[in-house]
Short mmCIF file of C-alpha atoms in Angstrom, two decimals:
data_model
loop_
_atom_site.label_atom_id
_atom_site.label_comp_id
_atom_site.label_asym_id
_atom_site.label_seq_id
_atom_site.Cartn_x
_atom_site.Cartn_y
_atom_site.Cartn_z
CA MET A 1 -112.73 34.64 -1.96
CA ASN A 2 -114.21 36.47 -4.78
CA ARG A 3 -117.96 37.08 -3.50
CA LEU A 4 -120.90 37.15 -6.51
CA SER A 5 -121.44 40.78 -6.26
CA LEU A 6 -124.80 41.91 -7.17
CA PRO A 7 -125.60 45.43 -9.21
CA PRO A 8 -127.15 48.09 -7.25
CA LEU A 9 -130.98 48.61 -7.63
CA GLN A 10 -131.76 51.04 -9.95
CA ASN A 11 -135.20 52.25 -8.93
CA PRO A 12 -135.61 51.58 -5.38
CA GLU A 13 -139.57 52.39 -5.06
CA LYS A 14 -140.31 49.81 -7.61
CA PRO A 15 -140.81 46.66 -4.80
CA ARG A 16 -143.12 48.66 -2.77
CA GLY A 17 -145.21 49.21 -5.75
CA ILE A 18 -145.18 45.77 -6.23
CA LEU A 19 -146.40 44.71 -2.66
CA ARG A 20 -149.34 47.82 -2.84
CA PRO A 21 -151.78 45.88 -4.86
CA VAL A 22 -151.81 42.31 -2.54
CA ARG A 23 -152.22 44.80 0.59
CA ARG A 24 -155.08 46.34 -1.19
CA ARG A 25 -156.51 42.46 -2.30
CA ASP A 26 -156.02 41.64 1.69
CA GLU A 27 -157.93 44.89 2.61
CA ASP A 28 -160.64 43.76 0.41
CA THR A 29 -160.96 39.79 2.01
CA ASP A 30 -160.90 41.48 5.04
CA GLU A 31 -163.95 43.81 4.11
CA THR A 32 -165.75 41.02 2.45
CA CYS A 33 -165.44 38.88 5.46
CA LEU A 34 -166.41 41.59 7.90
CA ARG A 35 -169.38 42.10 5.37
CA LEU A 36 -170.18 38.41 5.08
CA ASP A 37 -170.07 37.78 8.92
CA GLY A 38 -172.41 40.95 9.35
CA HIS A 39 -175.11 39.53 6.96
CA GLY A 40 -174.75 36.06 8.59
CA HIS A 41 -175.27 37.88 11.92
CA SER A 42 -178.34 39.90 10.13
CA VAL A 43 -179.72 36.68 9.36
CA THR A 44 -179.65 34.93 12.39
CA VAL A 45 -181.11 37.57 14.04
CA LEU A 46 -183.80 37.68 11.51
CA VAL A 47 -184.34 33.88 11.90
CA LEU A 48 -184.50 34.25 15.10
CA LYS A 49 -186.96 36.91 15.20
CA LEU A 50 -188.82 34.97 12.52
CA SER A 51 -189.04 32.09 15.50
CA SER A 52 -190.28 33.84 17.80
CA ASP A 53 -192.80 35.78 15.93
CA MET A 54 -193.85 32.11 14.64
CA GLU A 55 -194.07 30.97 18.25
CA VAL A 56 -196.54 33.78 18.99
CA LEU A 57 -198.63 33.10 16.28
CA TRP A 58 -198.94 29.42 17.35
CA GLU A 59 -199.68 31.01 20.79
CA GLN A 60 -202.57 33.09 19.62
CA ALA A 61 -203.61 29.99 17.07
CA ARG A 62 -203.91 27.96 20.15
CA ALA A 63 -206.13 30.55 22.45
CA GLN A 64 -208.04 31.14 19.36
CA ASP A 65 -208.82 27.35 19.18
CA ALA A 66 -209.22 27.47 22.33
CA ILE A 67 -211.78 30.55 22.28
CA THR A 68 -213.78 28.69 19.27
CA HIS A 69 -214.33 25.72 21.43
CA LYS A 70 -215.73 27.87 24.00
CA THR A 71 -218.18 29.24 21.87
CA GLN A 72 -218.94 26.15 20.08
CA PHE A 73 -219.37 25.00 23.73
CA ALA A 74 -221.68 28.10 24.89
CA ILE A 75 -223.85 28.03 21.78
CA MET A 76 -224.18 24.00 22.07
CA LYS A 77 -225.54 24.84 26.04
CA LEU A 78 -227.31 27.78 24.46
CA GLU A 79 -229.08 25.84 22.40
CA GLN A 80 -230.14 22.94 24.55
CA ARG A 81 -231.42 25.39 27.29
CA GLN A 82 -233.30 26.90 24.30
CA SER A 83 -234.64 23.73 23.28
CA SER A 84 -235.81 22.54 26.98
CA ALA A 85 -237.52 25.78 27.33
CA LEU A 86 -239.35 25.46 24.27
CA THR A 87 -240.32 21.98 25.68
CA ASP A 88 -241.36 22.95 28.91
CA LEU A 89 -243.49 25.51 27.36
CA ARG A 90 -244.98 23.27 25.19
CA GLY A 91 -246.03 20.93 28.03
CA ARG A 92 -247.78 24.18 29.65
CA VAL A 93 -249.50 25.09 26.51
CA ALA A 94 -250.82 21.73 26.46
CA ARG A 95 -251.59 21.76 30.34
CA CYS A 96 -253.50 25.29 29.36
CA ASP A 97 -255.77 23.48 26.92
CA ASP A 98 -256.32 20.73 29.21
CA SER A 99 -257.68 23.24 31.92
CA ILE A 100 -259.56 25.03 29.13
CA ALA A 101 -261.11 21.87 28.41
CA ALA A 102 -261.79 21.10 31.79
CA VAL A 103 -263.33 24.85 32.01
CA ALA A 104 -265.50 23.95 29.15
CA ALA A 105 -266.97 21.05 30.81
CA ASP A 106 -267.75 22.99 33.57
CA LEU A 107 -269.78 25.47 31.83
CA HIS A 108 -271.36 22.91 30.07
CA SER A 109 -272.27 20.94 33.39
CA THR A 110 -273.24 24.62 34.50
CA LYS A 111 -275.69 24.86 31.70
CA ASP A 112 -277.09 21.65 31.98
CA ASN A 113 -277.82 22.82 35.63
CA PHE A 114 -279.25 25.55 34.34
CA TRP A 115 -281.97 23.87 32.38
CA ARG A 116 -282.93 21.33 35.25
CA LEU A 117 -283.30 24.23 37.73
CA ARG A 118 -285.53 25.91 34.82
CA LYS A 119 -287.76 22.36 34.35
CA GLU A 120 -287.74 21.88 38.18
CA HIS A 121 -289.25 26.05 38.26
CA SER A 122 -291.74 25.46 35.74
CA VAL A 123 -293.18 22.00 37.90
CA SER A 124 -292.86 24.37 40.72
CA THR A 125 -294.85 27.10 38.92
CA LYS A 126 -297.28 24.69 37.68
CA LEU A 127 -297.84 23.69 41.48
CA LEU A 128 -298.07 26.96 42.59
CA GLU A 129 -301.06 28.00 39.78
CA SER A 130 -303.09 24.85 41.14
CA LYS A 131 -302.73 25.89 44.80
CA ILE A 132 -303.68 29.61 43.56
CA ARG A 133 -306.71 28.55 42.48
CA GLU A 134 -307.56 26.11 45.20
CA LEU A 135 -307.54 29.29 47.23
CA GLU A 136 -309.57 31.07 44.82
CA ASN A 137 -312.19 28.33 45.18
CA LYS A 138 -312.00 28.19 49.04
CA VAL A 139 -312.76 32.42 48.82
CA HIS A 140 -315.57 31.36 46.68
CA LEU A 141 -317.11 28.73 48.79
CA ILE A 142 -316.67 31.19 51.79
CA ASP A 143 -318.62 33.63 50.14
CA ARG A 144 -321.05 31.26 49.11
CA LYS A 145 -321.44 30.28 52.52
CA ALA A 146 -321.76 34.18 53.80
CA GLU A 147 -324.17 34.38 51.76
CA LEU A 148 -326.17 31.25 52.42
CA ALA A 149 -325.77 31.80 56.22
CA ASN A 150 -327.18 35.24 55.23
CA ALA A 151 -330.15 33.99 53.52
CA LEU A 152 -330.55 31.04 56.24
CA ALA A 153 -330.67 33.87 58.97
CA LYS A 154 -333.09 35.62 57.22
CA THR A 155 -335.87 32.41 56.53
CA GLN A 156 -335.12 31.03 59.75
CA GLU A 157 -335.42 34.22 61.54
CA ILE A 158 -332.40 33.53 63.81
CA SER A 159 -331.85 36.23 66.43
CA GLU A 160 -329.91 39.04 65.99
CA ARG A 161 -327.45 38.85 68.08
CA ASP A 162 -326.52 35.15 67.02
CA MET A 163 -327.21 36.19 63.04
CA SER A 164 -324.49 39.39 64.16
CA SER A 165 -322.23 37.25 65.24
CA ASP A 166 -322.31 34.44 62.56
CA ILE A 167 -322.17 37.32 59.70
CA ALA A 168 -319.52 39.15 61.49
CA ARG A 169 -317.54 35.98 61.89
CA LEU A 170 -318.04 34.95 58.33
CA LYS A 171 -317.51 38.44 57.02
CA ALA A 172 -314.25 37.88 59.04
CA LEU A 173 -313.10 35.09 57.79
CA SER A 174 -314.11 36.37 54.30
CA GLU A 175 -311.81 39.38 54.74
CA GLU A 176 -309.01 37.40 56.29
CA MET A 177 -308.70 35.02 53.27
CA LYS A 178 -308.49 38.36 50.82
CA ALA A 179 -306.40 39.37 52.78
CA GLN A 180 -304.43 36.32 52.76
CA VAL A 181 -305.13 36.16 48.73
CA ALA A 182 -303.68 40.24 48.83
CA SER A 183 -300.54 39.37 50.55
CA VAL A 184 -299.77 36.28 49.12
CA GLN A 185 -300.27 38.48 45.61
CA SER A 186 -298.03 41.12 46.98
CA TRP A 187 -295.52 38.72 47.88
CA LEU A 188 -295.51 37.04 44.91
CA LYS A 189 -294.87 39.96 43.08
CA GLU A 190 -292.13 40.89 45.23
CA ALA A 191 -290.70 37.26 44.54
CA GLN A 192 -291.19 38.11 40.56
CA GLU A 193 -289.04 41.44 40.96
CA SER A 194 -286.67 39.37 42.77
CA LEU A 195 -286.34 36.38 39.97
CA LEU A 196 -286.07 38.86 37.20
CA THR A 197 -283.58 40.45 39.04
CA SER A 198 -281.26 37.15 39.93
CA VAL A 199 -282.33 36.15 36.25
CA GLU A 200 -280.89 39.22 35.01
CA ARG A 201 -277.99 39.11 37.28
CA LEU A 202 -277.60 35.56 36.00
CA ASP A 203 -277.65 36.46 32.24
CA HIS A 204 -275.06 39.39 32.85
CA LEU A 205 -272.79 36.82 34.41
CA VAL A 206 -273.02 34.55 31.59
CA LYS A 207 -272.80 36.92 28.81
CA HIS A 208 -270.01 38.70 30.70
CA LYS A 209 -268.20 34.76 31.18
CA THR A 210 -268.67 34.27 27.33
CA LYS A 211 -268.43 37.76 25.52
CA ASN A 212 -264.97 36.80 24.26
CA SER A 213 -266.00 33.13 22.95
CA THR A 214 -267.33 32.39 19.79
CA ASP A 215 -270.29 30.09 20.56
CA ASN A 216 -273.08 32.50 19.22
CA VAL A 217 -275.48 29.72 19.04
CA THR A 218 -275.49 29.48 23.37
CA GLU A 219 -275.71 33.17 23.37
CA GLU A 220 -279.04 33.19 21.13
CA ARG A 221 -280.30 30.15 23.24
CA PHE A 222 -279.54 32.51 26.62
CA LYS A 223 -281.26 35.36 24.60
CA GLN A 224 -284.46 32.82 23.93
CA LEU A 225 -284.33 31.93 27.39
CA TYR A 226 -283.99 35.43 28.81
CA LYS A 227 -287.28 35.95 26.44
CA LYS A 228 -289.10 33.01 27.74
CA LEU A 229 -288.16 34.10 31.02
CA ASP A 230 -290.09 37.32 30.99
CA ASP A 231 -293.06 35.65 29.17
CA MET A 232 -293.16 33.44 32.11
CA GLU A 233 -293.59 36.90 34.57
CA ASP A 234 -297.08 36.20 35.24
CA THR A 235 -297.08 32.87 36.25
CA GLN A 236 -294.17 32.77 39.40
CA ARG A 237 -295.99 32.50 42.52
CA LEU A 238 -294.65 31.46 45.63
CA ARG A 239 -291.34 31.58 47.66
CA ALA A 240 -290.31 28.54 46.56
CA VAL A 241 -289.69 29.91 43.48
CA GLN A 242 -287.33 32.40 45.03
CA ILE A 243 -285.54 29.63 47.06
CA HIS A 244 -284.93 27.90 43.70
CA GLU A 245 -283.72 30.57 41.91
CA ASP A 246 -281.66 31.85 44.82
CA ASN A 247 -280.29 28.50 45.15
CA MET A 248 -279.42 28.75 40.96
CA GLU A 249 -278.00 31.96 41.28
CA GLU A 250 -275.66 30.97 44.34
CA ILE A 251 -274.85 27.75 42.42
CA VAL A 252 -273.93 29.57 39.30
CA ASP A 253 -272.02 32.12 40.81
CA GLU A 254 -270.03 29.71 42.56
CA LYS A 255 -269.18 28.10 39.58
CA ILE A 256 -268.47 31.27 37.60
CA HIS A 257 -266.27 32.51 40.18
CA LYS A 258 -264.32 28.88 40.72
CA ILE A 259 -263.83 28.95 36.69
CA GLN A 260 -262.98 32.97 36.76
CA GLU A 261 -260.15 32.09 39.87
CA ARG A 262 -258.92 29.41 37.71
CA LEU A 263 -258.79 31.20 34.27
CA ARG A 264 -257.07 34.05 36.31
CA GLN A 265 -254.15 31.72 38.25
CA GLN A 266 -253.49 29.91 34.65
CA THR A 267 -253.31 33.20 32.89
CA GLN A 268 -250.83 34.62 35.55
CA GLU A 269 -248.95 31.43 35.44
CA ILE A 270 -248.55 31.30 31.86
CA ARG A 271 -247.49 34.72 32.10
CA THR A 272 -244.87 34.21 34.14
CA GLU A 273 -243.39 31.21 32.34
CA MET A 274 -243.59 33.09 29.24
CA ASN A 275 -241.74 36.02 30.85
CA THR A 276 -239.08 33.57 32.32
CA GLY A 277 -238.22 31.80 28.83
CA PHE A 278 -238.31 35.22 27.05
CA ALA A 279 -235.71 36.50 29.73
CA ILE A 280 -233.76 33.30 29.33
CA VAL A 281 -233.94 33.68 25.64
CA HIS A 282 -232.61 37.17 26.22
CA ASP A 283 -229.85 36.20 28.61
CA SER A 284 -229.07 33.59 25.84
CA ILE A 285 -228.76 35.82 23.10
CA GLY A 286 -227.09 38.95 25.09
CA SER A 287 -224.09 36.06 26.03
CA LEU A 288 -223.86 34.91 22.51
CA LYS A 289 -223.53 38.43 21.52
CA ALA A 290 -220.73 39.26 24.13
CA VAL A 291 -218.90 36.48 23.19
CA LEU A 292 -219.14 36.96 19.50
CA LYS A 293 -218.06 40.87 20.07
CA ALA A 294 -214.83 39.32 22.25
CA GLU A 295 -214.28 37.18 19.47
CA MET A 296 -214.51 39.86 16.77
CA ARG A 297 -212.13 42.17 18.49
CA LEU A 298 -209.70 39.24 19.21
CA GLU A 299 -209.43 38.97 15.82
CA LYS A 300 -209.49 42.41 15.00
CA GLU A 301 -206.33 42.96 17.68
CA GLN A 302 -204.26 39.71 15.92
CA LEU A 303 -205.16 41.52 12.58
CA LEU A 304 -203.73 44.84 13.60
CA LYS A 305 -200.64 42.86 15.25
CA GLN A 306 -199.84 40.88 11.98
CA VAL A 307 -200.26 43.94 9.97
CA ARG A 308 -197.60 45.82 12.68
CA LEU A 309 -195.50 42.68 12.71
CA SER A 310 -194.93 42.69 8.78
CA TRP A 311 -194.63 46.28 8.48
CA ASN A 312 -192.01 46.69 11.18
CA LYS A 313 -190.12 43.65 9.01
CA GLY A 314 -190.61 45.52 5.78
CA LYS A 315 -188.89 48.60 7.56
CA GLY A 316 -186.37 46.72 8.80
CA ASP A 317 -185.51 44.75 5.74
CA ARG A 318 -185.18 48.06 4.23
CA ILE A 319 -183.13 49.64 6.77
CA GLN A 320 -180.61 46.92 6.56
CA ASP A 321 -180.66 47.20 2.59
#
């Protein structure tokens, strides 16, 4: 059999040159696939990173919402405490006003008692003057009787012994009455000085009590009263005046002492309550400042974290490119 004989290849290198572009195309395809796989992996990593960052941001947003809710609750609580404290302070101020009104009423009653005692003093002074006149009339009568006794003794020629005894007795009685009048006058002088001292003390106490008051009319009345009492210096005669004035001084001193003690206690209570209220407000403001500072610090940290994340993300994108 005659076989078909093929002519020999003239250029044996020619088929190798034909397959080289095909291999290069396959290599480019593989490289492209590898690049696509690398880009897909990078995209997957970025997506996972973005999802984790979003979860972190969501957690931070929830935490910030919780902090904001707590801050609002704290502010509402502070407002309630402040409103209750202000209401309490208003009530205490109202009670203080009532106490001041009660003190004013006590002062008015003290003034009424003072005028009543003054009237009683004037009445007792008149009675004392009338009794002093009676004593003076009795002394004059005794002197006249002594003179008449001397005249009768001379005219009737009574014995010297009886006459001398009668005269001595009458003189002794006259001297005794004069001594009584002198003692009464000296005692009245002492009572007058004691009364003036008590009046000055009363005036000093009243002035000290009303020195911060704006009641100029009352002060003028007390000045007029002091002048009148000075004018009555020569008409105050017996120990009853001193007793009345001592009682008046004791009553006024007791009233003023009670008023001063009440005012001192109420002032101390108001100061304590005001200090407590101011301390509560100061603590509330301090806690609010602390909360605001903590919130600002958290917001600053969150902003720095976001900036760092954005910067790291941009840096990673530039490295991948």
